[in-house]
CSV table of C-alpha atoms and ligand atoms in Angstrom, one decimal:
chain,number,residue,atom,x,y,z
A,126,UNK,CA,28.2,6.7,-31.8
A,127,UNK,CA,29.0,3.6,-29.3
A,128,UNK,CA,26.2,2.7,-26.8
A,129,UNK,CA,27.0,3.0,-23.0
A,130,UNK,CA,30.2,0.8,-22.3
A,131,UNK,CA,28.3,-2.6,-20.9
A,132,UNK,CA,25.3,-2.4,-22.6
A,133,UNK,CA,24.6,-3.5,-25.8
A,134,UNK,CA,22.2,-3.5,-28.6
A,135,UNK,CA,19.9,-7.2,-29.3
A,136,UNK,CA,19.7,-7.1,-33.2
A,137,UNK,CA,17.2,-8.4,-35.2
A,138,UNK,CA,19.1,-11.7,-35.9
A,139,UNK,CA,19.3,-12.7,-32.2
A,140,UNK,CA,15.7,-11.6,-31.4
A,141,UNK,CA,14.3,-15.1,-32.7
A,142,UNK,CA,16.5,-16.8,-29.4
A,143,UNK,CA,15.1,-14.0,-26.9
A,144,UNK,CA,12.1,-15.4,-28.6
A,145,UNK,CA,12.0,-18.4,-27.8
A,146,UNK,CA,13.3,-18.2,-24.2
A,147,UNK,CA,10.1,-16.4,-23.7
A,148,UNK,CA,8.5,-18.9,-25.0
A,149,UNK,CA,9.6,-22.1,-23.3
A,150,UNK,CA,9.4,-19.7,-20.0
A,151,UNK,CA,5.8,-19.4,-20.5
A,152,UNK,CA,5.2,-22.3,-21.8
A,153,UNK,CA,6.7,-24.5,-19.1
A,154,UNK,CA,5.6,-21.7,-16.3
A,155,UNK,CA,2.0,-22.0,-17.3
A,156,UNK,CA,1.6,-25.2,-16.7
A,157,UNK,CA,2.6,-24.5,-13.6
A,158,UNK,CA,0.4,-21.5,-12.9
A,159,UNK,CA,3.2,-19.3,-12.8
A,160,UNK,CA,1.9,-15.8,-13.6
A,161,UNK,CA,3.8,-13.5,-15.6
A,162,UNK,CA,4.7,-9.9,-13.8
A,163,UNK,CA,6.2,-7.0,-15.3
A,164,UNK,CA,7.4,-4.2,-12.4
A,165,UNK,CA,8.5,-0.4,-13.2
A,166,UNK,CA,12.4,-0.4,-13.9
A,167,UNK,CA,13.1,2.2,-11.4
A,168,UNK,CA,12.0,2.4,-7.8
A,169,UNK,CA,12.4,3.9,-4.9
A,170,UNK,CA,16.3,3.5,-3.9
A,171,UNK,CA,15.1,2.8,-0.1
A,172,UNK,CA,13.5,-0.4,-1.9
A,173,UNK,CA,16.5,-2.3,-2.6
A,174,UNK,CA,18.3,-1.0,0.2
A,175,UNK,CA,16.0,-2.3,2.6
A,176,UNK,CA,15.9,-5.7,0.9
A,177,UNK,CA,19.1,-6.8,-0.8
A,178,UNK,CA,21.1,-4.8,2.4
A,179,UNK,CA,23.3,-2.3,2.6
A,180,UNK,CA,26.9,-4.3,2.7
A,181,UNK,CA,26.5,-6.3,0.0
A,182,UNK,CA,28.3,-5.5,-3.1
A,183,UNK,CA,24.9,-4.6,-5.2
A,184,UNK,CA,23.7,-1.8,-2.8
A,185,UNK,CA,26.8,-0.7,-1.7
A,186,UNK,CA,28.9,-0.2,-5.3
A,187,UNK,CA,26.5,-1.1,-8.3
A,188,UNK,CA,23.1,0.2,-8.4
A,189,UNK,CA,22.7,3.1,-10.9
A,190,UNK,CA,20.5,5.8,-8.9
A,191,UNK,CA,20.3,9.2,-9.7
A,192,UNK,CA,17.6,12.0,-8.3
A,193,UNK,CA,15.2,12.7,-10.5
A,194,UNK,CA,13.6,16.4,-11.4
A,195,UNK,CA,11.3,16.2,-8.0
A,196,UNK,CA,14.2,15.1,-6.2
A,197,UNK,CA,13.4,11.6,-5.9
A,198,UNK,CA,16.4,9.2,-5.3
A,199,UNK,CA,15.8,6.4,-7.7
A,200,UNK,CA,17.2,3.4,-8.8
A,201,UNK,CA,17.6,1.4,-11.9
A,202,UNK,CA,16.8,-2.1,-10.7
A,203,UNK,CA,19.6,-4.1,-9.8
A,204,UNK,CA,17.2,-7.5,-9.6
A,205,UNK,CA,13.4,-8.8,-9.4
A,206,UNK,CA,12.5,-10.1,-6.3
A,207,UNK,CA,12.6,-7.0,-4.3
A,208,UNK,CA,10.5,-5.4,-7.0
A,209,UNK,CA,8.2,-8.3,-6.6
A,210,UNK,CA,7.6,-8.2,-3.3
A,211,UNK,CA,6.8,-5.0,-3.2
A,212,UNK,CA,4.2,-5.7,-5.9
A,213,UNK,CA,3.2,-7.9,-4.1
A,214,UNK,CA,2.6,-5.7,-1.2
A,215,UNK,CA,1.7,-2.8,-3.0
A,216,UNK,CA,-1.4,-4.5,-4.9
A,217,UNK,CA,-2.0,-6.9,-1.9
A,218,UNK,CA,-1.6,-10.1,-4.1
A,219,UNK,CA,-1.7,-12.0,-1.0
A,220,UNK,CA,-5.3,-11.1,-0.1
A,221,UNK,CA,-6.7,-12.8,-3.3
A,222,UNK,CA,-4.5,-15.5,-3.3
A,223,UNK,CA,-2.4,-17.3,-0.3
A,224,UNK,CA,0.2,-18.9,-2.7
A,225,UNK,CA,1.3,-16.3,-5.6
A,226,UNK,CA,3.4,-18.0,-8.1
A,227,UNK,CA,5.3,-15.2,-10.3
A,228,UNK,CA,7.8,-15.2,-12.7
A,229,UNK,CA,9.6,-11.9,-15.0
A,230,UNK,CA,12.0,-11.5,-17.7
A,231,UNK,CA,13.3,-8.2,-18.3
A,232,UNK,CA,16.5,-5.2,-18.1
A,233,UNK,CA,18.5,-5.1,-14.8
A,234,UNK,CA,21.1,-2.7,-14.1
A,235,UNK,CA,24.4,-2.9,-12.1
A,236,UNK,CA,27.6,-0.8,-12.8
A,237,UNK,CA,29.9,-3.6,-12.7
A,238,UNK,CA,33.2,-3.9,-14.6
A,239,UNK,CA,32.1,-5.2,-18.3
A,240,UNK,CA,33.1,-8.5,-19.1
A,241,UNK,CA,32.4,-11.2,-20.5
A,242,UNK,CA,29.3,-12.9,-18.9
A,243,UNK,CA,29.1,-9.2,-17.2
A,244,UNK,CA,27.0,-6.3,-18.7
A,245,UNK,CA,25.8,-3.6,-17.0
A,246,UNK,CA,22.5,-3.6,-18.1
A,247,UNK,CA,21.6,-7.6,-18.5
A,248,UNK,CA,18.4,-9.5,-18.6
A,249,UNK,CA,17.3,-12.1,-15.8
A,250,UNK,CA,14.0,-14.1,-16.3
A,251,UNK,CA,13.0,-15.7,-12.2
A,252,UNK,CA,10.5,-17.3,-10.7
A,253,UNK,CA,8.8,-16.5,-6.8
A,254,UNK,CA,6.8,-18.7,-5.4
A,255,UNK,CA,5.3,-16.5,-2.7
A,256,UNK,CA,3.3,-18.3,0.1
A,257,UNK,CA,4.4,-21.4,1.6
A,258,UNK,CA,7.5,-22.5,3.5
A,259,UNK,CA,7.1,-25.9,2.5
A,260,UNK,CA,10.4,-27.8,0.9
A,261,UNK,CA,8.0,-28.8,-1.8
A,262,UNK,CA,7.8,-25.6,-2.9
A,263,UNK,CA,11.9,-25.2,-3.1
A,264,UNK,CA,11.9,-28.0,-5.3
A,265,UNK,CA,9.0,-27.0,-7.2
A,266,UNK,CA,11.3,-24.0,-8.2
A,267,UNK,CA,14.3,-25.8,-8.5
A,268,UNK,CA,12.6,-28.3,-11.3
A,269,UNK,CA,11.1,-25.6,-12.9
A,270,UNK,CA,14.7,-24.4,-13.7
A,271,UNK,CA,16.3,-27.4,-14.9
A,272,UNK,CA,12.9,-28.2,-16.6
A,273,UNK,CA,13.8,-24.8,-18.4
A,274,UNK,CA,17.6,-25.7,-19.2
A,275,UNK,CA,16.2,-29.0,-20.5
A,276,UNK,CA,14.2,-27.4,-22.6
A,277,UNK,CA,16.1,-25.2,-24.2
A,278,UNK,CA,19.0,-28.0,-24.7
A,279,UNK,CA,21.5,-26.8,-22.6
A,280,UNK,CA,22.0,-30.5,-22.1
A,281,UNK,CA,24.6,-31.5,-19.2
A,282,UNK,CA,26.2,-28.1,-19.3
A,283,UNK,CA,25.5,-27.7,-16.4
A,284,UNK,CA,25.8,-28.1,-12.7
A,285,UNK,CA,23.1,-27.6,-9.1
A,286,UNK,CA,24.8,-26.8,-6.0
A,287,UNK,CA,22.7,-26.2,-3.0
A,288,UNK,CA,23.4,-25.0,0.8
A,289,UNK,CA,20.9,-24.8,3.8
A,290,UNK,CA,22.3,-21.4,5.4
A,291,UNK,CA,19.7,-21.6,8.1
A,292,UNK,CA,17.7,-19.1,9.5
A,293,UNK,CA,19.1,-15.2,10.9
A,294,UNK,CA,19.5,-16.4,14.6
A,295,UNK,CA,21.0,-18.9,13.4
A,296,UNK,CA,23.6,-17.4,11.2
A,297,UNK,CA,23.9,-14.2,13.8
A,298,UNK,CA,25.7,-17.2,16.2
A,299,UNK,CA,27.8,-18.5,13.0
A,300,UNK,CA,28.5,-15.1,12.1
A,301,UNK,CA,30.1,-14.4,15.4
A,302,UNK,CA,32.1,-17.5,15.6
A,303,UNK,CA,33.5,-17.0,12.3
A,304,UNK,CA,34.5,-13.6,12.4
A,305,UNK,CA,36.5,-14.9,15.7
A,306,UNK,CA,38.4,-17.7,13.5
A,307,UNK,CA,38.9,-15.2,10.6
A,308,UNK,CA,39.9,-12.5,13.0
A,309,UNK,CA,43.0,-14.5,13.6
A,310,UNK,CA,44.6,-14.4,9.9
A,311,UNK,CA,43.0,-11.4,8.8
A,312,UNK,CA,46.5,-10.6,7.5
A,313,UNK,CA,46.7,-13.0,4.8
A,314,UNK,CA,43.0,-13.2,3.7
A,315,UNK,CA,42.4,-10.9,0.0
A,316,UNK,CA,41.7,-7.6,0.1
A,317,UNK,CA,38.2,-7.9,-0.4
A,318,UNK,CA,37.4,-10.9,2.1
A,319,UNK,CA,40.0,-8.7,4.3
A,320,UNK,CA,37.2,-5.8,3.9
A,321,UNK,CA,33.9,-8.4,4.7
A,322,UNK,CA,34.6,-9.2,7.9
A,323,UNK,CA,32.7,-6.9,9.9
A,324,UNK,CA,30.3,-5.9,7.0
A,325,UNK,CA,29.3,-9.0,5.4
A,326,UNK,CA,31.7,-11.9,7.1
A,327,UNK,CA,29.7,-14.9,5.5
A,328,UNK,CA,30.5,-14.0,1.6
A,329,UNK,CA,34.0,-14.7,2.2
A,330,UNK,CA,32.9,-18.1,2.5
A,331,UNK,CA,32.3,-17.4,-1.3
A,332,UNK,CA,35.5,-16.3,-2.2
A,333,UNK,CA,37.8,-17.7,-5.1
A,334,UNK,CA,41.0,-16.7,-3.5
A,335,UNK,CA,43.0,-19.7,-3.4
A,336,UNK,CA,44.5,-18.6,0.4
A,337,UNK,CA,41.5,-17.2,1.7
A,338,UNK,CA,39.9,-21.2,0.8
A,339,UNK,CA,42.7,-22.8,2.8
A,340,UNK,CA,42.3,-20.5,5.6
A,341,UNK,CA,38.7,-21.7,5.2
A,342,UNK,CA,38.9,-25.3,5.3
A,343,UNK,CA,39.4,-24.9,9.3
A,344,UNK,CA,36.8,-22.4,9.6
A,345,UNK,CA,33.8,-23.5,11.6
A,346,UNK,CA,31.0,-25.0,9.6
A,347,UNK,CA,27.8,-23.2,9.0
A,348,UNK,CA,26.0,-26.9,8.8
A,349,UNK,CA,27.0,-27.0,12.7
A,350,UNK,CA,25.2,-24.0,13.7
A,351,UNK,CA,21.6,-25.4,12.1
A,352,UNK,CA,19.2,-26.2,14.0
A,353,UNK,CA,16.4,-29.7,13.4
A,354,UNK,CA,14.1,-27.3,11.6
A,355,UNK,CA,16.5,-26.2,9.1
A,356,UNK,CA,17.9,-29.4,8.7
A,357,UNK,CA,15.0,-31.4,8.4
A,358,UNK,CA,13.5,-28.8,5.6
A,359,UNK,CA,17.4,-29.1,3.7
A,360,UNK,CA,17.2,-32.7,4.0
A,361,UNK,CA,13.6,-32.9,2.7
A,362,UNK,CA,14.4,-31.1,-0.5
A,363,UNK,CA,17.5,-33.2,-1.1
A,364,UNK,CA,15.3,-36.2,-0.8
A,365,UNK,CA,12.7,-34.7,-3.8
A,366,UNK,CA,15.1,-33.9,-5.8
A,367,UNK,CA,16.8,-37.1,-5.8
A,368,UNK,CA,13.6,-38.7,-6.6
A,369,UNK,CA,13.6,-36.2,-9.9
A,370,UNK,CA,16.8,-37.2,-10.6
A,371,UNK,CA,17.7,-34.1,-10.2
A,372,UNK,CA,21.4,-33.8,-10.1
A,373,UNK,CA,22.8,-32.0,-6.9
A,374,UNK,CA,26.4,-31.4,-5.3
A,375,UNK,CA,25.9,-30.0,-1.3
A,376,UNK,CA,28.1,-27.2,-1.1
A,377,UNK,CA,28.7,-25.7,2.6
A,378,UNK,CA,30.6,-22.8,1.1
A,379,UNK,CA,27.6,-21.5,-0.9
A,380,UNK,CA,26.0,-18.2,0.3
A,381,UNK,CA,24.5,-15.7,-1.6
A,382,UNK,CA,25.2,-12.2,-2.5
A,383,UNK,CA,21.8,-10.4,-1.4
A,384,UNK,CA,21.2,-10.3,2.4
A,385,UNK,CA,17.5,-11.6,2.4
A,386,UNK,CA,17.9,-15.5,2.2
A,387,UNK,CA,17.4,-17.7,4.6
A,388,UNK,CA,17.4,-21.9,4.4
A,389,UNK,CA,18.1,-22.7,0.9
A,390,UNK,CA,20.4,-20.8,-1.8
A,391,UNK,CA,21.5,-22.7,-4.8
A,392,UNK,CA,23.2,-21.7,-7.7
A,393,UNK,CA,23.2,-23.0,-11.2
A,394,UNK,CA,27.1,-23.6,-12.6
A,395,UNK,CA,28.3,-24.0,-16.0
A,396,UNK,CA,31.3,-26.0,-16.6
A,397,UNK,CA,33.4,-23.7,-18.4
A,398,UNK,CA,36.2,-22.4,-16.8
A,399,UNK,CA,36.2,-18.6,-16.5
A,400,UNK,CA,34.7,-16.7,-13.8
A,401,UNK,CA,30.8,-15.8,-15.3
A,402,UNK,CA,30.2,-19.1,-15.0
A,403,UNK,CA,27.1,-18.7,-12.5
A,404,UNK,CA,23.8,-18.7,-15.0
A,405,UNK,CA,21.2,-19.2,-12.2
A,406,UNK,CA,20.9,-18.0,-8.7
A,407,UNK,CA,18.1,-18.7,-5.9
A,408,UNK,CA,17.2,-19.4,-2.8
A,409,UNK,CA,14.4,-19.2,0.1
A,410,UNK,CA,13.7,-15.7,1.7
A,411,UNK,CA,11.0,-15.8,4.4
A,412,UNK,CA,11.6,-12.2,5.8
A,413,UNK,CA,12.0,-10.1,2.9
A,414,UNK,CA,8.5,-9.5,2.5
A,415,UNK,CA,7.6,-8.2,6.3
A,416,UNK,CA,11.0,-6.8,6.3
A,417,UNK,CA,9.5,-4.5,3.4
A,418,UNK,CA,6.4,-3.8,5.0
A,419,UNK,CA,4.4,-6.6,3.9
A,420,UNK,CA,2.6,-9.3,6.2
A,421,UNK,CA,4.9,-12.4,7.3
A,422,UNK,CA,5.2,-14.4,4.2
A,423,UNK,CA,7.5,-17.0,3.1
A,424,UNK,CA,8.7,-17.2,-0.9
A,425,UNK,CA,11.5,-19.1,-2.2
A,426,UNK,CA,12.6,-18.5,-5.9
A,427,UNK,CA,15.4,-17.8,-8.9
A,428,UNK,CA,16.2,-15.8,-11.5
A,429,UNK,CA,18.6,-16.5,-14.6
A,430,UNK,CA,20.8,-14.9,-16.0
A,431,UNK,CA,20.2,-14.6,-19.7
A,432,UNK,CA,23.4,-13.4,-21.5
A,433,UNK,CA,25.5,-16.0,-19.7
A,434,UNK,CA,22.5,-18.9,-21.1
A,435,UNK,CA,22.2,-17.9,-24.7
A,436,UNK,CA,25.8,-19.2,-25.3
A,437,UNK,CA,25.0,-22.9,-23.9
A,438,UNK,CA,21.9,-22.6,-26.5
A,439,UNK,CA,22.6,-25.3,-28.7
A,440,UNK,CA,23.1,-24.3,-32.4
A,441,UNK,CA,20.1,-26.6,-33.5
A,442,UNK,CA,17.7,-23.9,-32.1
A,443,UNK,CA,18.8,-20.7,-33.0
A,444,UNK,CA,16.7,-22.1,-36.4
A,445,UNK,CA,17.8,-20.4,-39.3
A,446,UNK,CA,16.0,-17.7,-40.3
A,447,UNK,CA,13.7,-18.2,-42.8
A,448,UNK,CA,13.8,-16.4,-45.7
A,449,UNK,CA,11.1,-14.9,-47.1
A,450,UNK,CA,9.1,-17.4,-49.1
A,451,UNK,CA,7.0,-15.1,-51.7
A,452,UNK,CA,8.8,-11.3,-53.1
A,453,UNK,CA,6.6,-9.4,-55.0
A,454,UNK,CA,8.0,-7.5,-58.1
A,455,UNK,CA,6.1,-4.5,-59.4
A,456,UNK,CA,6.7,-2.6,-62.6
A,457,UNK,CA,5.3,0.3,-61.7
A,458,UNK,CA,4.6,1.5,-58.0
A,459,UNK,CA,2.8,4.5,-59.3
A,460,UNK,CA,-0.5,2.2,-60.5
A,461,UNK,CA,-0.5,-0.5,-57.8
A,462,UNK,CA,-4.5,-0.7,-57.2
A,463,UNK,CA,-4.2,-4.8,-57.4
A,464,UNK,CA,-1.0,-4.7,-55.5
A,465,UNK,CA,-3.3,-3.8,-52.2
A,466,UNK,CA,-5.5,-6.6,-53.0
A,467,UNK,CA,-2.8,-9.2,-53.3
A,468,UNK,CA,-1.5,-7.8,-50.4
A,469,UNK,CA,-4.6,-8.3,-48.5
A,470,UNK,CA,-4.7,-11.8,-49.6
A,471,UNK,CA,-1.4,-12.7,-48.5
A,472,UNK,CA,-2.4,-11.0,-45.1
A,473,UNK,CA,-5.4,-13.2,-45.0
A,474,UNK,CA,-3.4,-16.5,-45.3
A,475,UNK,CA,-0.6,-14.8,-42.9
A,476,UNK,CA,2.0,-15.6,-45.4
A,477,UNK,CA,5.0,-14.2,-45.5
A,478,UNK,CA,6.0,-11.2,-47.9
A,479,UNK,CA,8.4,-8.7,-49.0
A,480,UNK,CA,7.2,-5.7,-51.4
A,481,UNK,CA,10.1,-4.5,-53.5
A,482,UNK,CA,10.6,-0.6,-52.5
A,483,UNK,CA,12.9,0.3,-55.3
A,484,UNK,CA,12.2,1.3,-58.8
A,485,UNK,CA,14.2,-1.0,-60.8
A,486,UNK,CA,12.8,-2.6,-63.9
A,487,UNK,CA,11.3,-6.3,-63.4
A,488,UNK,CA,14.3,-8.5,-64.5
A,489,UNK,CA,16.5,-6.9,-61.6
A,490,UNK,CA,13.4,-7.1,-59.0
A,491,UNK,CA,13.1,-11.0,-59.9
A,492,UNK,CA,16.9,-11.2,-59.6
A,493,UNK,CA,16.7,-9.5,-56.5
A,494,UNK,CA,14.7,-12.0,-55.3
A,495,UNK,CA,16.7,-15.0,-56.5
A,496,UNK,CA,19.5,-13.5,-54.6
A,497,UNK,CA,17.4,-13.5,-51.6
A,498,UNK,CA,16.1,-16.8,-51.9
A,499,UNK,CA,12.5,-16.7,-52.2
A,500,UNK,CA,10.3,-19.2,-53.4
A,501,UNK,CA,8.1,-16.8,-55.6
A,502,UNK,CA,7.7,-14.0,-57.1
A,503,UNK,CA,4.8,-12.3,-58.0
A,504,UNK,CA,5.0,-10.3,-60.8
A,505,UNK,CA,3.1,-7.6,-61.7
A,506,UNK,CA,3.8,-5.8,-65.1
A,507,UNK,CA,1.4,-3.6,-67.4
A,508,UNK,CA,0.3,-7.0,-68.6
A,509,UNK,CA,-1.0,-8.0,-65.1
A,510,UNK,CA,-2.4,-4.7,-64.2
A,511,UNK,CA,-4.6,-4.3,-67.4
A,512,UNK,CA,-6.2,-8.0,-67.2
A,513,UNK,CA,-6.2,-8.2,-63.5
A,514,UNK,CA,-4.0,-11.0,-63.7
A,515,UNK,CA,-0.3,-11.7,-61.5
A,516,UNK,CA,2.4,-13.8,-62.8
A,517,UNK,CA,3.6,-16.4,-60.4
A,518,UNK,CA,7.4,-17.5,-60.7
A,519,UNK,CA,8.8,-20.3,-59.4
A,520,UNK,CA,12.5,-19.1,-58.6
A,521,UNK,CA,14.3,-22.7,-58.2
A,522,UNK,CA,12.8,-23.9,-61.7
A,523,UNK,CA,11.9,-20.9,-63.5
A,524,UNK,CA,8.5,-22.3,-64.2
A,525,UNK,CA,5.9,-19.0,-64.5
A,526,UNK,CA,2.6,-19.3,-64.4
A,527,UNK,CA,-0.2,-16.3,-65.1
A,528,UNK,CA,-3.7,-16.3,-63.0
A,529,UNK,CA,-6.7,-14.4,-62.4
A,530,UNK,CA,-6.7,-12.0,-59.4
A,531,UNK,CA,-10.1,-14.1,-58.5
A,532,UNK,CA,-8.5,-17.1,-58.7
A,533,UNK,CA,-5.4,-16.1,-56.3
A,534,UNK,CA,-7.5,-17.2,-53.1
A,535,UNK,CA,-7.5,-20.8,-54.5
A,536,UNK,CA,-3.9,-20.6,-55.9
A,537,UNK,CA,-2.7,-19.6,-51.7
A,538,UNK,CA,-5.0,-22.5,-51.0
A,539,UNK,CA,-2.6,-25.0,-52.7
A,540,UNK,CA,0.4,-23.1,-51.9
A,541,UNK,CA,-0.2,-23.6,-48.5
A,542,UNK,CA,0.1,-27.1,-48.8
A,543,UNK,CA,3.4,-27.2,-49.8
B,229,LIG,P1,27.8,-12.9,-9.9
B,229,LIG,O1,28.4,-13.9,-9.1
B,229,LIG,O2,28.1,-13.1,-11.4
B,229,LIG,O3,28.2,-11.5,-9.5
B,229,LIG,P2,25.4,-12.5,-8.6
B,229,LIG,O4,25.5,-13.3,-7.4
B,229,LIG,O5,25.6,-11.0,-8.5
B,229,LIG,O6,26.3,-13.1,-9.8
B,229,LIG,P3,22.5,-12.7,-8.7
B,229,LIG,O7,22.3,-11.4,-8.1
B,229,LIG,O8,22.2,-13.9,-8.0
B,229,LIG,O9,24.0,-12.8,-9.3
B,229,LIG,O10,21.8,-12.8,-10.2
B,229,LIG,C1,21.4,-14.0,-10.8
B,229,LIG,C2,22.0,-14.2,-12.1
B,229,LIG,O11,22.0,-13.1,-12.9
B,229,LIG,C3,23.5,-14.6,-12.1
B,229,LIG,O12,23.7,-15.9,-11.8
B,229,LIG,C4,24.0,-14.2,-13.4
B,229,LIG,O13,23.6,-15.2,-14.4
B,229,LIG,C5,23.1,-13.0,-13.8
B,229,LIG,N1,23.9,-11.8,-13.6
B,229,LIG,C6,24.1,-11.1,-12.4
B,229,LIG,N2,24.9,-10.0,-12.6
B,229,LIG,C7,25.1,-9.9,-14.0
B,229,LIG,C8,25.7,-9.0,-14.9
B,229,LIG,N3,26.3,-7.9,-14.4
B,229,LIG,N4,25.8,-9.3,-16.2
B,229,LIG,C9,25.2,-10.4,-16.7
B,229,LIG,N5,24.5,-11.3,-15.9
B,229,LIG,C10,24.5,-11.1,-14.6
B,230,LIG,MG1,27.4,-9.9,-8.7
């Protein structure tokens, strides 16, 4: 049996780095006051139609929907922020609070070709800061995701590129203007830039066709088309981030996939070559939440991508698992009243501990747990059992040493320390 092609199972050896991205992620969001949010997986199709837009690529050829047995049409989400701003909405977040800072990690869904870098179920942790249209508050988010990188080591891997793309009157003029210029080589742009230009004419400022970039060098600029507002809040945020030393390359060509942004979109790059080489995507969307049904409220945020970071982890931190300090050998499972109670202890002093399952005689338990590297065993024979007594072995130097049950609290004591 194969699990569905672009999906895959995390195994119990990778857990400890899904771990600990949840862990710096909380830890570094925290401080913060970033709340953590956890939305349904499925929703309402109309959600994510209304939000992310009907000609872009997510709504219009990757969402997994289905109807369900009440004839529901339903979709596996494709990405968080729609989710959240209807959570937002929903629960009326906004009444208690007037700045909601959120941020997720879970399972999205897109039926996209599998790839490297590309699954079809993947994880994304993000961040929304819901509530202000301040460039502060872009910046905030923007730290908070090279604060993450830095602390998970993926030192200088890494690349920020960020674009003001101005706000929808804005872009409406641009749009029209560049679908004008474009009109007049439509015949040598790709196929797929060739097919954007009356759905969705400002990705194909994304595109990595080398022609369709040449015929784009001459295209009018988006930058032109901004008005002092926009400019002003770009130019603010370039100025905080500079004070952060926060590393940042202006790129004119960067729009985002989902229809909802407006002023900022920035994108996090790796170096590497090959195409999956985006691991964090964001930007400001002001409308998204009255668009949904929401009061007018401005949010600006990110979300990472998590397969395409856990390869930049450095090695140091994918700590090697520890083995099981303490294995416990028992003669005879059939008469293990002290076993409970040295279980109990070990419990009590959350030490760590594996029970031999199997009924093999002592010498191949204790080999057993040579072979897995334990510290200890504890042994317990007929001997131990009738004096209420445990042998303690010392695997690297063979020492063995024989003590009371009532003494075993004291014995931990020490072990502890070492
Ligand atoms: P891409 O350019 O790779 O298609 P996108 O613009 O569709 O990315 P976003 O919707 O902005 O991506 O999602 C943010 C991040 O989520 C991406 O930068 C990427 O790291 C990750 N991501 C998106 N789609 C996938 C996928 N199918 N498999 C793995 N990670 C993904
Ligand atoms: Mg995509």
């Amino acid at each position: 049996m194969q699990p569905l092609r672009g999906t895959k199972d995390i195994l119990p050896n990778e857990i400890q780095t899904w771990q600990l991205i949840h862990k710096v992620a909380n830890d570094i969001l925290n401080i913060h006051n970033y709340k953590e949010i956890r939305t349904p997986i499925i929703e309402n199709t109309e959600l994510f139609e209304r939000s992310i837009g009907n000609f872009t690529d997510i709504v219009n050829k990757e969402m997994y929907s289905f109807y369900d047995q009440g004839k529901r049409n339903i979709t596996l989400r494709p990405e968080g922020t729609a989710s959240i701003a209807r959570a937002l909405i929903t629960n009326k977040l906004y009444a208690e609070k007037s700045i909601n800072r959120l941020w997720y990690l879970g399972p999205m869904f897109r039926y996209e070709r599998p790839q490297k870098g590309r699954q079809r179920q993947f994880h994304q942790l993000g961040i929304e800061c819901i509530g202000s249209n301040m460039p502060v508050a872009d910046t905030e988010v923007i730290k908070l995701a090279i604060d993450i990188l830095k602390k998970i080591e993926c030192n200088d891997q890494y690349s920020l590129e960020i674009n003001s793309i101005g706000n929808l009157s804005e872009r409406e003029i641009y749009k029209i203007n560049l679908v004008d210029y474009l009109k007049k080589y439509e015949d040598e742009l790709d196929t797929d830039s060739k097919n954007r230009i009356s759905k969705n004419p400002l990705r194909i400022l994304d595109s990595k066709n080398l022609k369709t970039q040449k015929i784009l060098q001459n295209a009018p600029k988006l930058e032109k088309y901004l008005s002092t507002t926009s400019l002003k809040h770009f130019e603010t945020i370039c100025e905080h981030l500079t004070y952060l030393n926060i590393k940042y390359k202006i790129n004119n060509y960067l729009v985002r996939g989902l229809d909802y942004y407006n002023y900022t979109a920035f994108e996090i790059k790796t170096e590497n070559l090959n195409q999956q080489n985006t691991i964090c995507g964001g930007g400001r969307y002001d409308n998204l939440i009255e668009q949904l049904g929401g009061p007018c409220i401005p949010a600006v945020g990110w979300a990472i991508g998590l397969e395409r970071l856990i390869p930049l982890m450095q090695k140091n931190l994918n700590q090697k698992a520890k083995h099981n300090r303490i294995y416990i050998a028992v003669q005879n499972l059939h008469k293990i009243d002290i076993l409970w109670d040295i279980i109990h202890i070990l419990q009590e002093y959350q030490l760590k501990f594996e029970l031999d399952l199997n009924s093999n005689n002592l010498s191949k338990q204790i080999r057993k747990a040579n072979q897995l590297k334990a510290k200890i065993c504890l042994i317990i024979g007929e001997n131990e059992i009738r004096d209420k007594s445990i042998t303690i072995k010392w695997l690297q130097t063979g020492t063995q040493q024989n003590i009371q049950i009532s003494n075993f609290r004291k014995y931990i004591e020490y072990l502890k320390k070492i």
